[in-house]
CSV table of C-alpha atoms in Angstrom, one decimal:
chain,number,residue,atom,x,y,z
I,1,MET,CA,6.0,29.7,-5.9
I,2,SER,CA,2.4,28.4,-4.5
I,3,ALA,CA,0.7,27.4,-7.7
I,4,LYS,CA,-3.3,27.2,-7.2
I,5,ALA,CA,-5.9,26.5,-9.5
I,6,ILE,CA,-8.8,29.1,-10.6
I,7,ARG,CA,-12.0,28.3,-12.2
I,8,GLU,CA,-12.5,28.8,-15.9
I,9,ALA,CA,-14.5,31.5,-15.5
I,10,THR,CA,-12.3,33.4,-13.5
I,11,GLY,CA,-9.9,32.8,-15.8
I,12,LYS,CA,-11.4,34.1,-18.5
I,13,GLU,CA,-12.9,37.1,-16.3
I,14,LEU,CA,-9.1,37.9,-16.1
I,15,ILE,CA,-8.2,37.6,-20.1
I,16,ASN,CA,-11.6,39.7,-21.0
I,17,ARG,CA,-9.8,42.5,-18.5
I,18,LEU,CA,-6.5,42.7,-18.7
I,19,LEU,CA,-5.6,41.0,-22.5
I,20,GLU,CA,-4.6,43.9,-24.7
I,21,ALA,CA,-7.3,45.3,-26.6
I,22,ASN,CA,-5.3,45.0,-30.1
I,23,THR,CA,-5.6,41.1,-30.3
I,24,ALA,CA,-7.9,39.5,-32.7
I,25,ALA,CA,-9.2,37.9,-29.6
I,26,VAL,CA,-13.1,38.0,-28.9
I,27,ARG,CA,-14.2,38.8,-25.6
I,28,CYS,CA,-15.0,35.4,-23.7
I,29,LYS,CA,-19.2,35.4,-22.8
I,30,PHE,CA,-19.7,33.4,-19.8
I,31,ALA,CA,-22.4,33.0,-16.9
I,32,SER,CA,-21.6,31.2,-14.1
I,33,VAL,CA,-24.0,28.9,-11.9
I,34,THR,CA,-24.3,27.9,-9.0
I,35,PRO,CA,-26.9,26.6,-6.2
I,36,GLU,CA,-28.2,29.7,-5.4
I,37,THR,CA,-28.4,31.0,-9.0
I,38,SER,CA,-31.7,32.3,-10.2
I,39,PHE,CA,-32.0,32.0,-13.7
I,40,SER,CA,-34.8,34.7,-14.2
I,41,ALA,CA,-32.1,37.0,-12.4
I,42,LEU,CA,-29.3,35.3,-14.9
I,43,THR,CA,-31.0,36.2,-17.7
I,44,GLU,CA,-31.6,40.0,-17.0
I,45,THR,CA,-27.6,40.2,-16.7
I,46,ALA,CA,-27.1,38.3,-19.3
I,47,PRO,CA,-29.8,38.6,-21.8
I,48,TRP,CA,-28.0,36.4,-24.9
I,49,LEU,CA,-28.7,33.8,-23.1
I,50,GLN,CA,-31.7,33.6,-24.5
I,51,ARG,CA,-31.3,33.8,-28.1
I,52,ASP,CA,-28.2,32.2,-28.6
I,53,LYS,CA,-27.2,28.5,-28.6
I,54,LEU,CA,-25.2,27.4,-25.8
I,55,VAL,CA,-22.6,25.0,-24.5
I,56,VAL,CA,-22.9,24.8,-21.0
I,57,LYS,CA,-20.3,22.5,-18.5
I,58,PRO,CA,-19.2,22.4,-14.6
I,59,ASP,CA,-16.6,24.8,-13.8
I,60,GLN,CA,-14.7,22.8,-11.1
I,61,LEU,CA,-11.3,21.8,-12.1
I,62,ILE,CA,-12.5,18.7,-14.0
I,63,LYS,CA,-10.5,17.8,-16.8
I,64,ARG,CA,-11.6,16.4,-20.3
I,65,ARG,CA,-14.8,17.3,-19.6
I,66,GLY,CA,-15.8,16.1,-22.6
I,67,LYS,CA,-14.2,13.0,-22.7
I,68,LEU,CA,-16.5,12.3,-19.7
I,69,GLY,CA,-19.7,13.6,-21.0
I,70,LEU,CA,-20.3,16.8,-19.0
I,71,ILE,CA,-20.1,19.2,-21.8
I,72,ALA,CA,-23.5,19.9,-23.5
I,73,VAL,CA,-23.4,21.5,-26.8
I,74,ASN,CA,-25.8,23.6,-29.3
I,75,LYS,CA,-28.4,23.5,-26.5
I,76,ASN,CA,-31.0,26.5,-26.0
I,77,PHE,CA,-31.7,28.1,-22.7
I,78,GLU,CA,-34.5,25.6,-21.6
I,79,GLU,CA,-32.2,22.9,-22.5
I,80,VAL,CA,-29.6,24.2,-20.6
I,81,LYS,CA,-31.5,24.5,-17.4
I,82,GLN,CA,-32.5,21.1,-17.4
I,83,TRP,CA,-29.1,19.9,-18.5
I,84,ILE,CA,-28.0,21.7,-15.1
I,85,SER,CA,-30.8,20.6,-13.2
I,86,GLU,CA,-30.2,16.6,-13.7
I,87,ARG,CA,-26.7,17.4,-12.4
I,88,MET,CA,-27.3,20.0,-9.9
I,89,ASN,CA,-25.7,18.6,-6.2
I,90,LYS,CA,-25.7,14.8,-7.7
I,91,ASP,CA,-22.6,12.8,-6.9
I,92,GLN,CA,-20.3,12.4,-10.1
I,93,LYS,CA,-17.6,10.0,-10.3
I,94,ILE,CA,-14.3,10.6,-11.7
I,95,GLY,CA,-11.4,8.4,-11.8
I,96,SER,CA,-11.7,7.4,-8.0
I,97,ALA,CA,-13.0,10.6,-6.9
I,98,VAL,CA,-16.3,11.1,-6.4
I,99,GLY,CA,-18.1,15.0,-5.6
I,100,LYS,CA,-21.2,16.8,-6.0
I,101,LEU,CA,-21.6,18.9,-9.0
I,102,ARG,CA,-21.9,22.5,-7.8
I,103,ASN,CA,-20.9,25.0,-10.3
I,104,PHE,CA,-21.2,25.1,-14.1
I,105,ILE,CA,-20.3,27.7,-16.9
I,106,ILE,CA,-22.6,28.8,-19.9
I,107,GLU,CA,-21.3,29.9,-22.6
I,108,PRO,CA,-22.4,30.8,-26.5
I,109,PHE,CA,-22.0,28.3,-28.8
I,110,ILE,CA,-19.7,29.3,-31.5
I,111,PRO,CA,-19.7,27.5,-34.7
I,112,HIS,CA,-16.4,26.0,-36.3
I,113,LYS,CA,-14.4,23.7,-38.7
I,114,PRO,CA,-12.5,21.1,-37.2
I,115,GLU,CA,-9.4,22.4,-38.9
I,116,GLU,CA,-9.5,25.8,-37.3
I,117,GLU,CA,-8.9,24.1,-33.7
I,118,MET,CA,-5.6,24.8,-32.2
I,119,TYR,CA,-3.9,24.1,-28.6
I,120,ILE,CA,-1.8,26.2,-27.0
I,121,CYS,CA,-0.3,25.7,-23.2
I,122,ILE,CA,1.9,28.3,-21.2
I,123,TYR,CA,3.7,26.5,-17.6
I,124,SER,CA,6.4,27.9,-15.5
I,125,HIS,CA,9.3,25.7,-13.9
I,126,ARG,CA,12.7,26.9,-12.0
I,127,PHE,CA,14.4,28.1,-15.3
I,128,ALA,CA,12.1,28.9,-18.0
I,129,ASP,CA,8.5,29.2,-18.8
I,130,THR,CA,7.6,26.7,-21.8
I,131,ILE,CA,5.1,27.5,-24.3
I,132,LEU,CA,3.8,24.5,-26.5
I,133,PHE,CA,1.5,25.1,-29.4
I,134,TYR,CA,0.0,22.5,-32.0
I,135,HIS,CA,-2.0,23.4,-34.9
I,136,GLN,CA,-4.6,20.7,-34.3
I,137,GLY,CA,-6.3,21.1,-30.8
I,138,GLY,CA,-9.8,19.4,-29.5
I,139,VAL,CA,-10.8,16.6,-27.2
I,140,ASP,CA,-9.4,14.3,-29.4
I,141,ILE,CA,-5.7,16.1,-29.3
I,142,GLY,CA,-4.1,13.1,-27.6
I,143,ASP,CA,-0.5,13.3,-26.0
I,144,VAL,CA,0.3,17.0,-26.4
I,145,ASP,CA,3.8,16.9,-25.2
I,146,SER,CA,4.9,14.6,-28.1
I,147,LYS,CA,2.9,16.5,-30.5
I,148,ALA,CA,3.2,19.8,-29.4
I,149,LEU,CA,6.2,22.2,-30.7
I,150,LYS,CA,7.7,23.3,-28.0
I,151,LEU,CA,9.3,27.6,-27.2
I,152,GLU,CA,11.6,28.2,-24.0
I,153,VAL,CA,11.6,31.5,-22.3
I,154,PRO,CA,14.1,31.6,-20.2
I,155,VAL,CA,13.4,33.2,-16.7
I,156,ASP,CA,14.4,37.5,-16.8
I,157,GLU,CA,14.3,37.1,-20.6
I,158,SER,CA,11.2,38.1,-23.0
I,159,LEU,CA,9.7,36.4,-25.5
I,160,ASP,CA,11.0,37.3,-29.0
I,161,SER,CA,8.1,37.2,-31.3
I,162,SER,CA,10.2,36.1,-34.3
I,163,LYS,CA,10.6,32.6,-33.0
I,164,ILE,CA,7.1,32.0,-32.0
I,165,ASP,CA,7.0,32.4,-36.4
I,166,LYS,CA,10.1,30.1,-36.5
I,167,VAL,CA,9.5,27.7,-33.7
I,168,LEU,CA,5.6,27.1,-32.9
I,169,LEU,CA,3.6,28.3,-36.0
I,170,LYS,CA,5.3,25.5,-38.3
I,171,GLU,CA,2.3,24.2,-39.5
I,172,VAL,CA,-0.2,26.9,-39.4
I,173,PRO,CA,-1.7,28.8,-42.7
I,174,ALA,CA,0.2,31.8,-43.7
I,175,THR,CA,-2.9,34.2,-43.6
I,176,LYS,CA,-3.0,33.4,-39.9
I,177,LYS,CA,0.2,33.6,-38.5
I,178,ALA,CA,0.6,37.2,-37.7
I,179,MET,CA,-2.6,37.3,-35.8
I,180,LEU,CA,-1.8,34.1,-33.8
I,181,ASN,CA,1.7,35.7,-33.6
I,182,LYS,CA,0.3,38.6,-31.9
I,183,PHE,CA,-2.3,36.8,-29.7
I,184,ILE,CA,0.7,34.5,-28.4
I,185,THR,CA,3.0,37.5,-27.7
I,186,ALA,CA,0.2,39.1,-25.9
I,187,LEU,CA,-1.1,36.1,-23.7
I,188,TYR,CA,2.6,35.4,-22.7
I,189,LYS,CA,2.8,39.2,-21.5
I,190,LEU,CA,-0.5,38.6,-19.2
I,191,TYR,CA,0.8,35.3,-18.1
I,192,VAL,CA,3.8,36.9,-16.7
I,193,GLU,CA,2.0,40.3,-15.4
I,194,LEU,CA,-0.4,38.3,-13.6
I,195,TYR,CA,1.8,35.3,-12.2
I,196,PHE,CA,0.3,32.5,-14.0
I,197,THR,CA,1.9,29.4,-13.4
I,198,TYR,CA,-0.1,27.5,-16.2
I,199,LEU,CA,-2.6,28.6,-18.5
I,200,GLU,CA,-4.1,25.9,-21.2
I,201,VAL,CA,-6.5,26.7,-24.0
I,202,ASN,CA,-8.1,23.6,-26.0
I,203,PRO,CA,-9.6,24.3,-28.3
I,204,LEU,CA,-8.1,27.6,-29.1
I,205,VAL,CA,-10.4,28.1,-31.9
I,206,VAL,CA,-8.9,30.3,-35.3
I,207,THR,CA,-10.9,31.6,-38.1
I,208,GLU,CA,-9.7,33.8,-40.7
I,209,LYS,CA,-10.4,37.2,-38.6
I,210,GLU,CA,-11.3,36.1,-35.0
I,211,ILE,CA,-9.7,34.0,-32.1
I,212,TYR,CA,-11.8,32.5,-29.5
I,213,ILE,CA,-10.9,31.3,-26.3
I,214,LEU,CA,-13.3,27.9,-25.2
I,215,ASP,CA,-12.1,25.7,-23.1
I,216,LEU,CA,-9.3,27.0,-20.4
I,217,ALA,CA,-7.6,26.2,-17.0
I,218,ALA,CA,-5.0,27.8,-15.3
I,219,LYS,CA,-3.6,28.2,-12.0
I,220,LEU,CA,-1.7,31.3,-10.2
I,221,ASP,CA,1.2,31.8,-8.2
I,222,ALA,CA,-1.2,32.7,-5.0
I,223,THR,CA,2.6,33.8,-3.3
I,224,ALA,CA,2.1,36.9,-5.7
I,225,GLU,CA,-1.6,38.0,-4.3
I,226,PHE,CA,0.4,41.1,-2.2
I,227,LEU,CA,1.4,42.0,-6.0
I,228,CYS,CA,-1.1,41.3,-8.0
I,229,ARG,CA,-4.2,42.1,-5.9
I,230,PRO,CA,-5.2,45.4,-8.0
I,231,GLN,CA,-5.1,43.2,-11.0
I,232,TRP,CA,-6.8,40.0,-9.7
I,233,GLY,CA,-9.5,41.4,-7.3
I,234,ASP,CA,-10.8,38.6,-5.0
I,235,ILE,CA,-9.9,35.4,-6.5
I,236,GLU,CA,-11.4,32.3,-5.2
I,237,TYR,CA,-8.9,28.8,-5.3
I,238,PRO,CA,-11.7,26.1,-5.3
I,239,PRO,CA,-11.0,22.4,-4.0
I,240,PRO,CA,-10.1,20.0,-6.1
I,241,PHE,CA,-13.3,18.2,-7.6
I,242,GLY,CA,-14.2,15.2,-5.0
I,243,ARG,CA,-12.9,17.6,-1.8
I,244,ASP,CA,-15.4,19.8,-0.3
I,245,ALA,CA,-14.3,23.1,0.8
I,246,TYR,CA,-14.6,23.5,4.7
I,247,THR,CA,-15.3,26.2,7.3
I,248,GLU,CA,-12.3,25.1,9.4
I,249,GLU,CA,-10.0,25.4,6.5
I,250,ALA,CA,-11.6,29.1,5.7
I,251,TYR,CA,-10.8,29.7,9.2
I,252,ILE,CA,-7.2,28.5,9.6
I,253,ALA,CA,-6.3,30.5,6.8
I,254,ASP,CA,-7.5,33.6,8.3
I,255,LEU,CA,-6.0,33.3,11.0
I,256,ASP,CA,-3.1,32.5,8.9
I,257,ALA,CA,-3.4,36.1,7.1
I,258,LYS,CA,-3.8,38.0,10.4
I,259,SER,CA,-0.6,36.1,11.6
I,260,GLY,CA,3.1,36.4,10.8
I,261,ALA,CA,3.5,32.7,11.7
I,262,SER,CA,2.4,30.4,9.0
I,263,LEU,CA,-0.8,28.5,10.1
I,264,LYS,CA,-2.0,26.0,7.1
I,265,LEU,CA,-4.6,23.5,7.0
I,266,THR,CA,-6.2,21.2,4.2
I,267,ILE,CA,-8.6,18.5,4.8
I,268,LEU,CA,-7.9,15.3,2.7
I,269,ASN,CA,-10.1,12.8,4.3
I,270,LYS,CA,-12.6,14.3,7.0
I,271,LYS,CA,-13.4,10.4,8.0
I,272,GLY,CA,-9.8,9.6,7.9
I,273,ARG,CA,-7.9,7.9,10.9
I,274,ILE,CA,-4.7,9.6,10.9
I,275,TRP,CA,-4.3,13.0,11.6
I,276,THR,CA,-1.3,15.3,12.1
I,277,MET,CA,-0.6,18.7,13.8
I,278,VAL,CA,3.2,19.4,12.3
I,279,ALA,CA,5.4,22.2,13.0
I,280,GLY,CA,7.6,23.5,9.5
I,281,GLY,CA,6.4,23.4,6.2
I,282,GLY,CA,9.3,21.0,5.2
I,283,ALA,CA,8.8,18.5,8.3
I,284,SER,CA,4.6,18.5,7.2
I,285,VAL,CA,5.7,17.3,3.4
I,286,ILE,CA,8.1,14.5,5.0
I,287,TYR,CA,5.4,13.4,7.8
I,288,SER,CA,2.9,13.1,5.2
I,289,ASP,CA,5.2,11.3,2.4
I,290,THR,CA,6.1,8.8,5.6
I,291,ILE,CA,2.7,7.7,6.8
I,292,CYS,CA,1.8,7.2,2.6
I,293,ASP,CA,5.1,5.0,2.7
I,294,TYR,CA,3.9,2.9,5.6
I,295,GLY,CA,0.2,2.3,3.5
I,296,GLY,CA,-1.4,4.9,5.6
I,297,ALA,CA,-3.0,7.3,2.1
I,298,SER,CA,-6.0,6.1,2.5
I,299,GLU,CA,-6.4,7.2,6.2
I,300,LEU,CA,-4.7,10.5,6.1
I,301,ALA,CA,-7.1,13.0,7.2
I,302,ASN,CA,-5.6,16.4,6.9
I,303,TYR,CA,-1.9,18.1,5.7
I,304,GLY,CA,-1.0,21.3,7.1
I,305,GLU,CA,1.5,22.9,9.1
I,306,TYR,CA,2.4,25.7,12.1
I,307,SER,CA,5.7,27.3,11.9
I,308,GLY,CA,7.3,30.7,12.0
I,309,ALA,CA,6.9,31.3,16.0
I,310,PRO,CA,3.3,31.0,16.5
I,311,SER,CA,2.1,32.4,19.7
I,312,GLU,CA,0.4,30.0,22.3
I,313,GLN,CA,-3.0,32.1,21.8
I,314,GLN,CA,-2.4,31.3,17.9
I,315,THR,CA,-1.4,27.3,18.5
I,316,TYR,CA,-4.4,26.4,21.0
I,317,GLU,CA,-6.8,27.9,18.0
I,318,TYR,CA,-5.0,25.6,15.4
I,319,ALA,CA,-4.8,22.7,17.6
I,320,LYS,CA,-8.6,23.2,19.2
I,321,THR,CA,-9.4,23.3,15.4
I,322,ILE,CA,-7.4,20.0,14.5
I,323,LEU,CA,-8.9,17.9,17.7
I,324,SER,CA,-12.9,19.6,16.7
I,325,LEU,CA,-12.8,17.9,13.3
I,326,MET,CA,-11.1,14.7,15.1
I,327,CYS,CA,-14.1,14.2,17.0
I,328,GLN,CA,-16.5,14.8,14.9
I,329,GLU,CA,-16.8,11.5,13.5
I,330,LYS,CA,-15.7,7.9,15.4
I,331,HIS,CA,-13.7,5.5,13.7
I,332,PRO,CA,-13.6,1.5,14.7
I,333,GLU,CA,-10.4,1.5,15.3
I,334,GLY,CA,-10.0,4.8,17.2
I,335,LYS,CA,-7.9,7.5,15.6
I,336,VAL,CA,-4.1,9.0,15.9
I,337,LEU,CA,-2.7,12.1,16.2
I,338,ILE,CA,0.9,12.8,15.3
I,339,ILE,CA,2.3,15.8,16.8
I,340,GLY,CA,5.7,15.8,14.9
I,341,GLY,CA,8.4,18.2,14.1
I,342,GLY,CA,12.1,19.0,13.3
I,343,ILE,CA,14.5,20.6,15.5
I,344,ALA,CA,13.2,24.2,15.4
I,345,ASN,CA,15.7,27.3,14.9
I,346,PHE,CA,13.5,30.0,16.8
I,347,THR,CA,10.3,28.5,17.7
I,348,ASN,CA,9.4,28.2,21.3
I,349,VAL,CA,8.7,24.9,21.5
I,350,ALA,CA,7.4,25.0,25.2
I,351,ALA,CA,5.3,28.3,24.4
I,352,THR,CA,3.3,26.1,21.2
I,353,PHE,CA,3.0,23.0,23.5
I,354,ARG,CA,1.3,25.1,26.1
I,355,GLY,CA,-1.2,26.0,23.4
I,356,ILE,CA,-1.6,22.2,22.4
I,357,ILE,CA,-1.9,21.0,26.2
I,358,THR,CA,-4.7,23.7,27.2
I,359,ALA,CA,-6.6,22.4,23.6
I,360,LEU,CA,-5.9,18.7,24.5
I,361,ARG,CA,-7.3,19.3,28.3
I,362,GLU,CA,-10.7,21.0,26.5
I,363,PHE,CA,-11.5,17.9,24.5
I,364,GLN,CA,-10.3,15.4,27.1
I,365,GLN,CA,-13.7,13.5,27.2
I,366,ARG,CA,-14.3,13.6,23.8
I,367,LEU,CA,-10.7,12.6,22.9
I,368,ILE,CA,-11.5,9.2,25.4
I,369,ASP,CA,-14.8,9.2,23.6
I,370,ASN,CA,-13.0,8.8,20.3
I,371,LYS,CA,-10.4,6.6,21.2
I,372,ILE,CA,-7.6,8.8,20.4
I,373,SER,CA,-3.9,8.5,20.7
I,374,ILE,CA,-1.5,10.8,20.6
I,375,PHE,CA,2.3,10.5,19.4
I,376,VAL,CA,4.8,13.1,20.1
I,377,ARG,CA,8.0,14.4,18.7
I,378,ARG,CA,9.7,17.6,18.9
I,379,ALA,CA,13.1,19.2,19.3
I,380,GLY,CA,14.2,23.3,19.8
I,381,PRO,CA,14.2,25.5,21.8
I,382,ASN,CA,12.9,24.8,25.0
I,383,TYR,CA,12.1,21.3,24.0
I,384,GLN,CA,12.8,19.8,27.1
I,385,GLU,CA,10.1,22.1,29.1
I,386,GLY,CA,7.9,21.4,26.3
I,387,LEU,CA,8.1,17.5,26.6
I,388,ARG,CA,7.8,17.9,30.6
I,389,ARG,CA,4.7,19.4,30.3
I,390,MET,CA,3.2,17.2,27.2
I,391,ARG,CA,3.6,14.4,29.7
I,392,GLU,CA,2.5,15.6,32.6
I,393,VAL,CA,-0.8,16.6,31.2
I,394,GLY,CA,-0.9,12.5,29.5
I,395,GLN,CA,-0.8,11.7,33.1
I,396,THR,CA,-4.4,13.1,33.1
I,397,LEU,CA,-5.8,12.6,30.1
I,398,GLY,CA,-6.9,8.9,30.1
I,399,ILE,CA,-5.5,8.2,26.6
I,400,PRO,CA,-2.6,6.7,25.4
I,401,LEU,CA,0.2,9.3,25.0
I,402,TYR,CA,4.0,8.7,23.5
I,403,VAL,CA,6.2,11.3,23.9
I,404,PHE,CA,9.8,11.4,22.0
I,405,GLY,CA,12.8,14.1,21.6
I,406,PRO,CA,15.7,14.7,19.1
I,407,GLU,CA,17.3,11.1,20.4
I,408,THR,CA,14.0,9.6,18.2
I,409,HIS,CA,14.4,10.0,14.5
I,410,MET,CA,11.9,12.7,12.9
I,411,THR,CA,9.4,10.6,11.9
I,412,ALA,CA,9.6,7.0,13.7
I,413,ILE,CA,6.4,8.2,15.7
I,414,CYS,CA,4.9,7.5,12.0
I,415,GLY,CA,5.9,3.5,12.0
I,416,MET,CA,4.6,3.6,15.5
I,417,ALA,CA,1.6,5.3,15.2
I,418,LEU,CA,0.4,3.0,12.1
I,419,GLY,CA,1.3,-0.2,14.4
I,420,LYS,CA,4.4,-0.9,11.9
I,421,LYS,CA,6.8,-0.5,14.8
I,422,PRO,CA,7.0,-1.2,18.4
I,423,ILE,CA,6.4,1.4,21.0
I,424,PRO,CA,9.4,1.8,23.4
I,425,GLU,CA,7.4,1.2,26.7
I,426,GLU,CA,9.7,4.0,28.5
I,427,ASN,CA,8.0,6.6,26.0
I,428,ALA,CA,4.3,5.7,27.4
I,429,VAL,CA,2.7,8.0,29.5
I,430,SER,CA,1.2,6.2,32.3
I,431,HIS,CA,-2.5,7.8,33.6
I,432,GLU,CA,-1.6,6.1,36.8
I,433,THR,CA,1.2,7.4,38.3
I,434,THR,CA,2.5,11.2,39.4
I,435,THR,CA,5.7,10.4,37.9
I,436,ALA,CA,6.7,11.8,34.3
I,437,ASN,CA,9.4,10.5,32.2
I,438,PHE,CA,11.0,13.5,30.3
I,439,LEU,CA,13.5,13.9,27.9
I,440,LEU,CA,17.0,15.5,28.8
I,441,PRO,CA,20.3,15.6,26.8
I,442,SER,CA,23.1,13.4,28.5
I,443,GLN,CA,26.9,14.7,28.8
I,444,SER,CA,27.8,12.8,26.0
I,445,GLY,CA,27.6,14.6,22.5
I,446,SER,CA,24.5,14.5,20.9
I,447,SER,CA,22.9,11.1,22.3
I,448,TYR,CA,20.2,11.7,25.0
I,449,ASN,CA,19.0,9.6,28.1
I,450,PHE,CA,15.7,9.3,29.7
I,451,THR,CA,15.3,10.6,33.7
I,452,ASN,CA,13.1,10.5,35.7
I,453,GLU,CA,11.4,13.7,38.3
I,454,THR,CA,8.9,13.3,40.6
I,455,THR,CA,6.0,15.9,40.0
I,456,SER,CA,4.2,15.8,42.8
């Protein structure tokens, strides 16, 4: 399961289209605003903007917008435009994250009483879906985990509507129970059929006759796209607040979509000093965790992986993208590239390394200019040939390059790259000799020895 957050507008659009029509839920009216939006064109498609009182807020995966003063309530359209213009493309600090506000959502203001605000959340975990419900909602709800009533729906079991009344709606007035029961049943059905992994509404406004979905946060299981594409349509997964979307990420995502292999890239800190090019999804997590354990979290530049036997050309394109990003900004201490991985089971290490080596040669001068050091650790099919080629190219690159095989613990190079562990001299590739060290298995068990081979 790959849980990815979606915009509030996306979630409400899915509910508008696909929630059962026989509930008391009122259709969500909203208009999205970006830097490219024309307000005059917007009012033509949504004329209610000029006649209703409005609510406006950012739509960028920001939690607790009310507490942060990022919601304007009961405003006319001119006031909304002014409010947006004062914040559009302006830096906003939320916790330790700083980002620009670029997406907003405008909705009609729904007058209601505080006692009509409620809270509902559905989330998935390994053995069940959990439905949380509380008869009070809004910005001051507090710790819902301790307050809310919980109903577990085990995997492969359906929701029993009788349990909704018995477990969740204890504190709800009798006049609203049947309406709420029907809504929760329909909402959970939508949740399951559209492969949501998280769906929270706070507040959920429940009057005597109608239900209004005001603030919404949601995540989808992105791996279900092949099943849900007809219902979902084109889904945009925005980056977390404070991290812009990059064209390089989109390029790798496009390569991934066209390949049977797995190619992933997320840029965490474009100015960071520590970059990784890791083979294997599990290995990518382990390398990132190790770097963070060594105190490198603030300098970790990216997260990603290449695995599933990518071709030489695909690996070249992946490596070229990483190197291009690394060389865009210099770091006063230089940068390090960790080319890591465990022991591949079917990926041809020599073939993938040929793609990486082609990219390294192409970026040779820029690697030197940016004072980049490279640490390599790999094993698997044809790893000896791959490491031999990597050592050979290291003699001509003019940068520090260190090569390790399966005799070295998978993440040991992280400590070396961050200066936390000494680097064995025999693993350094000299730029001044034509003799390259490469790794071959010894005749004794699983240990490995270093041997020399003249490459001239």
